[in-house]
Amino acid sequence: MSKWKKVTIALSVGIMMFTLAGCGGAKQETTTKPADKKIVLGFSQIGAESEWRTANTESIKASAQAAGIELKFSDAQQKQENQIKALRSFIQQKVDVIAFSPVVETGWDAVLQEAKAAKIPVILTDRSIKMSSGNAEDYYVTFMGSDFVEEGRRAGKWLVDFMKKDNEVVNIVELQGTVGSAPAIDRKAGFEEILKQHANYKVIKSQTGDFTRAKGKEVMESFLKSAKADGEKIDVLYAHNDDMAIGAIQAIEEAGLKPGKDIIIVSIDGVKGAFEAMIAGKLNATIECSPLLGDQLMTATKDLVAGKTLDKRIVTKEGVFPAEVASKELPNRKY
Ligand code: AHR
């Protein structure tokens, strides 16, 4: 064999080995990053519709800073199309991890397929999703947040215990959250589950207030007007969040009624505003839903980049706060 032939064979073997090593590296779906490079997390927030959401945003921003994670934060102003745009831009920028709180449950198929194709892990915070085909769980690594059905059940149980009415009819009006959102769907379902066991409790009106104070007030005004026209008495307001309840309280007062007395009110979140309303005697109970997900999200992001496997579901621990404990609890509230 000539000297040149030997050199050519040696080179080809070398190239083959190099290529194989390269292929092996590409096949491993590892996200490990050099220690001196900051982890980049793209987060798409729903908007700023409530006190809860503001606290959630603050928690995420503060925790990212404390964890030394570079946060690319995008506010979708409650529009799904803006969230989809933000997710696409995170994919383009090749962030290490994408996290988002989906405004509604459906309509994420295409963009999550794109994230999967780009091998960027996705974390769901606060709200979950449903895919039109296939298993949603194949498109995210973990979902951290509350059990909204359980929150609805807690509101229902609290109400039945508080009212202590076994035979008398109890007329309830319901302010729902954003149409198509996981908390609106689940909180309604959980509450109804309890009411099914108590036939005298009736939801006589139910409409969305989009999780905002302004809409909560507006819809409560129309509930009060139509109840008056129909000769119905509203006994209870169940609001899917505290902000809508606070808006509704204003409408009730403007109608010359006493919120918390003439109309019993139970809502969800446990924000400071709700505790203040309870202390003022205008709200009867709030069911906790914690927005403080920042630290958990940063830990999960770091774990993912380090190649660790995460639990598919991380449920937030929460309680129930009736008005009697409001003044004692208010100083402990962090949001
Ligand atoms: O998804 C959580 C809900 O969204 C909170 O209950 C509500 O206040 C917020 O806007």
Tab-separated table of C-alpha atoms and ligand atoms in Angstrom:
chain	number	residue	atom	x	y	z
A	1	MET	CA	0.000	0.000	0.000
A	2	SER	CA	1.365	3.411	-0.964
A	3	LYS	CA	2.140	6.016	1.655
A	4	TRP	CA	-0.667	8.290	0.302
A	5	LYS	CA	-3.212	5.438	0.384
A	6	LYS	CA	-2.348	4.794	4.085
A	7	VAL	CA	-2.773	8.498	4.889
A	8	THR	CA	-6.151	8.603	3.063
A	9	ILE	CA	-7.440	5.519	4.990
A	10	ALA	CA	-6.292	6.976	8.323
A	11	LEU	CA	-8.012	10.292	7.517
A	12	SER	CA	-11.279	8.597	6.480
A	13	VAL	CA	-11.367	6.540	9.719
A	14	GLY	CA	-10.705	9.726	11.679
A	15	ILE	CA	-13.484	11.605	9.878
A	16	MET	CA	-15.898	8.664	10.422
A	17	MET	CA	-15.125	8.546	14.145
A	18	PHE	CA	-15.546	12.322	14.443
A	19	THR	CA	-18.872	12.199	12.586
A	20	LEU	CA	-20.153	9.324	14.763
A	21	ALA	CA	-19.174	11.182	17.901
A	22	GLY	CA	-20.989	14.244	16.548
A	23	CYS	CA	-24.128	12.213	15.768
A	24	GLY	CA	-24.100	10.711	19.256
A	25	GLY	CA	-23.946	14.203	20.780
A	26	ALA	CA	-26.831	15.468	18.705
A	27	LYS	CA	-28.996	12.504	19.637
A	28	GLN	CA	-28.705	13.195	23.361
A	29	GLU	CA	-31.470	15.619	24.245
A	30	THR	CA	-29.446	17.242	26.965
A	31	THR	CA	-29.918	20.893	27.806
A	32	THR	CA	-26.824	21.156	30.028
A	33	LYS	CA	-25.140	24.533	29.752
A	34	PRO	CA	-21.643	25.769	30.603
A	35	ALA	CA	-21.585	27.058	34.213
A	36	ASP	CA	-20.494	30.577	33.145
A	37	LYS	CA	-23.489	31.063	30.798
A	38	LYS	CA	-26.777	32.385	32.209
A	39	ILE	CA	-29.840	30.204	31.718
A	40	VAL	CA	-32.380	31.998	29.518
A	41	LEU	CA	-36.067	31.563	30.365
A	42	GLY	CA	-38.806	32.929	28.103
A	43	PHE	CA	-42.023	33.601	30.035
A	44	SER	CA	-45.314	34.591	28.446
A	45	GLN	CA	-47.692	36.135	30.984
A	46	ILE	CA	-51.441	36.496	30.357
A	47	GLY	CA	-51.685	40.173	31.282
A	48	ALA	CA	-52.436	42.287	34.353
A	49	GLU	CA	-56.148	41.617	34.765
A	50	SER	CA	-56.158	41.113	38.551
A	51	GLU	CA	-54.327	41.685	41.841
A	52	TRP	CA	-53.448	37.977	41.633
A	53	ARG	CA	-51.814	38.346	38.219
A	54	THR	CA	-49.766	41.365	39.336
A	55	ALA	CA	-48.472	39.373	42.316
A	56	ASN	CA	-47.686	36.431	40.033
A	57	THR	CA	-45.658	38.661	37.674
A	58	GLU	CA	-43.753	40.203	40.601
A	59	SER	CA	-43.007	36.750	42.010
A	60	ILE	CA	-41.622	35.505	38.689
A	61	LYS	CA	-39.480	38.595	38.069
A	62	ALA	CA	-38.059	38.678	41.610
A	63	SER	CA	-37.316	34.944	41.675
A	64	ALA	CA	-35.576	35.050	38.275
A	65	GLN	CA	-33.322	37.822	39.494
A	66	ALA	CA	-32.552	36.029	42.747
A	67	ALA	CA	-31.781	32.797	40.873
A	68	GLY	CA	-29.495	34.523	38.349
A	69	ILE	CA	-31.708	33.458	35.429
A	70	GLU	CA	-32.072	35.751	32.411
A	71	LEU	CA	-35.813	36.290	32.056
A	72	LYS	CA	-37.383	37.278	28.750
A	73	PHE	CA	-40.791	38.455	29.939
A	74	SER	CA	-43.708	39.143	27.634
A	75	ASP	CA	-47.165	40.500	28.620
A	76	ALA	CA	-49.921	39.264	26.262
A	77	GLN	CA	-52.574	41.729	27.421
A	78	GLN	CA	-55.044	38.852	27.750
A	79	LYS	CA	-54.824	37.910	24.060
A	80	GLN	CA	-53.989	34.361	22.993
A	81	GLU	CA	-52.554	35.577	19.678
A	82	ASN	CA	-50.003	37.684	21.603
A	83	GLN	CA	-49.013	34.670	23.698
A	84	ILE	CA	-48.519	32.574	20.572
A	85	LYS	CA	-46.367	35.352	19.037
A	86	ALA	CA	-44.267	35.503	22.217
A	87	LEU	CA	-43.746	31.735	22.260
A	88	ARG	CA	-42.671	31.804	18.597
A	89	SER	CA	-40.204	34.565	19.319
A	90	PHE	CA	-38.751	32.569	22.258
A	91	ILE	CA	-38.304	29.604	19.898
A	92	GLN	CA	-36.550	31.837	17.371
A	93	GLN	CA	-34.261	33.224	20.062
A	94	LYS	CA	-33.441	29.646	21.130
A	95	VAL	CA	-34.111	30.240	24.825
A	96	ASP	CA	-33.222	27.336	27.143
A	97	VAL	CA	-36.705	26.932	28.621
A	98	ILE	CA	-40.146	28.342	27.775
A	99	ALA	CA	-42.805	28.857	30.443
A	100	PHE	CA	-46.280	30.297	30.061
A	101	SER	CA	-49.606	30.708	31.766
A	102	PRO	CA	-52.139	29.932	29.010
A	103	VAL	CA	-55.010	32.435	28.841
A	104	VAL	CA	-57.401	29.744	27.507
A	105	GLU	CA	-57.186	25.962	27.442
A	106	THR	CA	-57.243	25.244	23.698
A	107	GLY	CA	-55.523	26.479	20.535
A	108	TRP	CA	-51.906	25.720	21.434
A	109	ASP	CA	-51.306	22.702	19.157
A	110	ALA	CA	-49.235	24.334	16.403
A	111	VAL	CA	-46.945	26.456	18.569
A	112	LEU	CA	-46.279	23.648	21.056
A	113	GLN	CA	-45.410	21.327	18.180
A	114	GLU	CA	-42.925	23.973	17.033
A	115	ALA	CA	-41.354	24.167	20.503
A	116	LYS	CA	-41.119	20.392	20.619
A	117	ALA	CA	-39.473	20.282	17.181
A	118	ALA	CA	-36.965	22.910	18.376
A	119	LYS	CA	-36.310	20.710	21.469
A	120	ILE	CA	-37.100	23.553	23.867
A	121	PRO	CA	-38.769	22.269	27.051
A	122	VAL	CA	-42.047	23.940	28.004
A	123	ILE	CA	-43.334	24.500	31.549
A	124	LEU	CA	-46.975	25.393	32.218
A	125	THR	CA	-47.571	27.669	35.175
A	126	ASP	CA	-50.922	28.442	36.823
A	127	ARG	CA	-53.215	27.174	34.011
A	128	SER	CA	-53.297	23.995	31.974
A	129	ILE	CA	-54.090	23.206	28.328
A	130	LYS	CA	-56.005	20.740	26.154
A	131	MET	CA	-54.785	19.647	22.702
A	132	SER	CA	-57.250	19.131	19.844
A	133	SER	CA	-55.520	15.840	19.042
A	134	GLY	CA	-52.957	13.838	20.958
A	135	ASN	CA	-51.944	13.958	24.568
A	136	ALA	CA	-51.314	17.435	26.019
A	137	GLU	CA	-48.803	15.969	28.483
A	138	ASP	CA	-46.467	15.152	25.581
A	139	TYR	CA	-46.011	18.870	24.972
A	140	TYR	CA	-44.947	20.118	28.383
A	141	VAL	CA	-42.515	18.844	30.996
A	142	THR	CA	-44.429	19.953	34.071
A	143	PHE	CA	-47.533	21.874	35.076
A	144	MET	CA	-47.249	23.806	38.332
A	145	GLY	CA	-50.237	25.539	39.863
A	146	SER	CA	-53.465	25.209	41.786
A	147	ASP	CA	-56.180	22.595	41.616
A	148	PHE	CA	-59.001	24.822	40.349
A	149	VAL	CA	-61.707	22.153	40.634
A	150	GLU	CA	-60.818	21.744	44.303
A	151	GLU	CA	-61.014	25.531	44.784
A	152	GLY	CA	-64.569	25.465	43.365
A	153	ARG	CA	-65.445	22.584	45.716
A	154	ARG	CA	-63.997	24.492	48.677
A	155	ALA	CA	-66.146	27.531	47.816
A	156	GLY	CA	-69.239	25.309	47.590
A	157	LYS	CA	-68.507	23.497	50.864
A	158	TRP	CA	-67.824	26.735	52.698
A	159	LEU	CA	-71.105	28.185	51.430
A	160	VAL	CA	-73.263	25.216	52.408
A	161	ASP	CA	-71.689	25.085	55.899
A	162	PHE	CA	-72.089	28.821	56.363
A	163	MET	CA	-75.689	29.129	55.158
A	164	LYS	CA	-76.959	26.106	57.107
A	165	LYS	CA	-80.088	25.949	54.957
A	166	ASP	CA	-81.354	22.487	54.201
A	167	ASN	CA	-84.762	23.190	52.702
A	168	GLU	CA	-85.071	26.910	51.963
A	169	VAL	CA	-84.169	27.941	48.415
A	170	VAL	CA	-80.799	29.738	48.136
A	171	ASN	CA	-80.468	31.843	44.966
A	172	ILE	CA	-76.903	32.207	43.738
A	173	VAL	CA	-75.426	34.422	41.022
A	174	GLU	CA	-72.067	33.451	39.589
A	175	LEU	CA	-69.375	35.673	38.101
A	176	GLN	CA	-67.256	33.440	35.892
A	177	GLY	CA	-63.648	34.042	34.890
A	178	THR	CA	-62.398	34.416	31.314
A	179	VAL	CA	-64.413	32.261	28.888
A	180	GLY	CA	-62.494	29.107	27.930
A	181	SER	CA	-59.878	29.507	30.677
A	182	ALA	CA	-59.005	26.579	32.924
A	183	PRO	CA	-59.900	28.370	36.193
A	184	ALA	CA	-63.325	29.453	34.867
A	185	ILE	CA	-64.167	25.945	33.635
A	186	ASP	CA	-62.824	24.114	36.688
A	187	ARG	CA	-64.057	26.473	39.410
A	188	LYS	CA	-67.550	26.255	37.936
A	189	ALA	CA	-67.378	22.453	37.800
A	190	GLY	CA	-66.069	22.076	41.381
A	191	PHE	CA	-68.736	24.396	42.800
A	192	GLU	CA	-71.536	22.640	40.879
A	193	GLU	CA	-70.309	19.274	42.119
A	194	ILE	CA	-71.086	20.373	45.694
A	195	LEU	CA	-74.385	22.044	44.791
A	196	LYS	CA	-75.614	18.812	43.202
A	197	GLN	CA	-75.766	17.362	46.693
A	198	HIS	CA	-77.964	20.296	47.846
A	199	ALA	CA	-80.938	20.719	45.534
A	200	ASN	CA	-82.177	23.878	47.314
A	201	TYR	CA	-79.054	25.809	46.178
A	202	LYS	CA	-79.690	27.222	42.698
A	203	VAL	CA	-77.457	29.210	40.361
A	204	ILE	CA	-80.009	31.589	38.857
A	205	LYS	CA	-77.600	33.709	36.792
A	206	SER	CA	-74.083	33.049	35.569
A	207	GLN	CA	-71.955	35.205	33.307
A	208	THR	CA	-68.323	36.038	32.660
A	209	GLY	CA	-66.720	39.048	34.319
A	210	ASP	CA	-63.371	38.243	32.664
A	211	PHE	CA	-61.540	38.211	36.033
A	212	THR	CA	-61.551	42.042	36.213
A	213	ARG	CA	-63.050	44.475	38.748
A	214	ALA	CA	-64.624	46.646	36.055
A	215	LYS	CA	-66.395	43.725	34.387
A	216	GLY	CA	-67.344	42.226	37.751
A	217	LYS	CA	-69.104	45.482	38.656
A	218	GLU	CA	-70.797	45.812	35.271
A	219	VAL	CA	-72.141	42.232	35.252
A	220	MET	CA	-73.302	42.444	38.888
A	221	GLU	CA	-75.249	45.613	38.001
A	222	SER	CA	-77.042	43.707	35.261
A	223	PHE	CA	-77.690	40.722	37.603
A	224	LEU	CA	-79.271	43.076	40.164
A	225	LYS	CA	-81.408	44.806	37.533
A	226	SER	CA	-82.709	41.622	35.956
A	227	ALA	CA	-83.322	39.986	39.349
A	228	LYS	CA	-85.401	43.005	40.327
A	229	ALA	CA	-87.334	42.857	37.060
A	230	ASP	CA	-87.970	39.121	37.520
A	231	GLY	CA	-88.915	39.536	41.196
A	232	GLU	CA	-86.031	37.300	42.333
A	233	LYS	CA	-83.965	37.718	45.470
A	234	ILE	CA	-80.199	37.211	45.147
A	235	ASP	CA	-78.951	35.475	48.305
A	236	VAL	CA	-75.367	34.679	47.298
A	237	LEU	CA	-72.646	35.819	44.919
A	238	TYR	CA	-69.995	33.285	43.935
A	239	ALA	CA	-67.144	35.031	42.073
A	240	HIS	CA	-64.351	33.072	40.388
A	241	ASN	CA	-61.865	35.650	41.681
A	242	ASP	CA	-61.579	38.354	44.336
A	243	ASP	CA	-61.256	41.204	41.843
A	244	MET	CA	-64.673	40.501	40.322
A	245	ALA	CA	-66.133	40.213	43.839
A	246	ILE	CA	-64.632	43.587	44.780
A	247	GLY	CA	-66.135	45.163	41.629
A	248	ALA	CA	-69.489	43.524	42.423
A	249	ILE	CA	-69.403	44.845	46.010
A	250	GLN	CA	-69.446	48.367	44.578
A	251	ALA	CA	-72.436	47.531	42.373
A	252	ILE	CA	-74.300	46.026	45.347
A	253	GLU	CA	-73.665	49.122	47.479
A	254	GLU	CA	-74.734	51.427	44.664
A	255	ALA	CA	-77.983	49.440	44.470
A	256	GLY	CA	-78.596	50.296	48.147
A	257	LEU	CA	-77.842	46.798	49.493
A	258	LYS	CA	-75.282	45.605	52.038
A	259	PRO	CA	-72.641	43.272	50.551
A	260	GLY	CA	-71.715	40.503	52.983
A	261	LYS	CA	-75.124	40.780	54.698
A	262	ASP	CA	-77.972	41.180	52.200
A	263	ILE	CA	-75.914	39.190	49.710
A	264	ILE	CA	-73.394	36.629	51.010
A	265	ILE	CA	-70.193	36.675	48.945
A	266	VAL	CA	-67.553	34.013	48.451
A	267	SER	CA	-64.693	34.398	45.979
A	268	ILE	CA	-61.317	32.905	45.108
A	269	ASP	CA	-57.649	34.045	45.328
A	270	GLY	CA	-57.033	35.417	48.815
A	271	VAL	CA	-55.487	38.731	47.731
A	272	LYS	CA	-54.998	41.543	50.255
A	273	GLY	CA	-57.974	43.439	48.782
A	274	ALA	CA	-60.217	40.505	49.708
A	275	PHE	CA	-58.937	40.496	53.298
A	276	GLU	CA	-59.621	44.225	53.541
A	277	ALA	CA	-63.144	43.676	52.201
A	278	MET	CA	-63.683	40.897	54.773
A	279	ILE	CA	-62.473	43.145	57.600
A	280	ALA	CA	-64.960	45.792	56.386
A	281	GLY	CA	-67.695	43.136	56.578
A	282	LYS	CA	-68.376	43.212	52.825
A	283	LEU	CA	-66.998	39.808	51.793
A	284	ASN	CA	-67.667	36.573	53.669
A	285	ALA	CA	-64.888	34.229	52.556
A	286	THR	CA	-62.040	33.860	50.121
A	287	ILE	CA	-60.597	30.574	48.908
A	288	GLU	CA	-56.847	30.752	48.512
A	289	CYS	CA	-55.124	30.446	45.125
A	290	SER	CA	-51.449	31.279	45.425
A	291	PRO	CA	-49.741	33.322	42.695
A	292	LEU	CA	-46.308	32.911	44.301
A	293	LEU	CA	-44.965	30.463	41.742
A	294	GLY	CA	-41.675	32.231	40.978
A	295	ASP	CA	-39.295	30.212	43.162
A	296	GLN	CA	-40.786	26.896	42.057
A	297	LEU	CA	-40.489	27.941	38.424
A	298	MET	CA	-36.823	28.927	38.754
A	299	THR	CA	-35.960	25.678	40.559
A	300	ALA	CA	-37.712	23.691	37.827
A	301	THR	CA	-35.898	25.660	35.113
A	302	LYS	CA	-32.495	24.993	36.689
A	303	ASP	CA	-33.335	21.312	37.210
A	304	LEU	CA	-34.357	20.950	33.586
A	305	VAL	CA	-31.173	22.534	32.291
A	306	ALA	CA	-29.202	20.226	34.593
A	307	GLY	CA	-30.937	17.293	32.905
A	308	LYS	CA	-33.176	16.293	35.832
A	309	THR	CA	-36.644	14.841	35.327
A	310	LEU	CA	-39.482	16.838	36.861
A	311	ASP	CA	-42.794	15.686	38.320
A	312	LYS	CA	-45.471	16.095	35.682
A	313	ARG	CA	-47.789	17.909	38.112
A	314	ILE	CA	-46.826	20.175	41.007
A	315	VAL	CA	-49.935	21.228	42.973
A	316	THR	CA	-49.845	24.381	45.090
A	317	LYS	CA	-50.952	24.010	48.733
A	318	GLU	CA	-53.760	26.400	49.669
A	319	GLY	CA	-56.356	27.152	52.350
A	320	VAL	CA	-59.767	28.713	53.003
A	321	PHE	CA	-60.129	32.066	54.800
A	322	PRO	CA	-63.484	33.070	56.276
A	323	ALA	CA	-64.090	36.677	57.408
A	324	GLU	CA	-63.600	35.753	61.107
A	325	VAL	CA	-59.861	35.197	60.591
A	326	ALA	CA	-59.270	38.130	58.206
A	327	SER	CA	-57.752	40.685	60.600
A	328	LYS	CA	-55.452	38.093	62.156
A	329	GLU	CA	-54.319	36.838	58.726
A	330	LEU	CA	-53.942	40.120	56.826
A	331	PRO	CA	-50.464	40.951	58.245
A	332	ASN	CA	-49.223	37.518	57.044
A	333	ARG	CA	-50.455	37.900	53.480
A	334	LYS	CA	-47.690	38.234	50.896
A	335	TYR	CA	-49.943	39.274	47.993
B	1	AHR	O1	-55.406	31.625	36.767
B	1	AHR	C1	-55.558	32.180	38.021
B	1	AHR	C2	-56.625	33.239	37.981
B	1	AHR	O2	-56.284	34.215	37.035
B	1	AHR	C3	-56.831	34.000	39.266
B	1	AHR	O3	-57.782	33.455	40.094
B	1	AHR	C4	-57.350	35.297	38.736
B	1	AHR	O4	-57.440	36.302	39.682
B	1	AHR	C5	-56.426	35.502	37.629
B	1	AHR	O5	-56.669	36.519	36.808
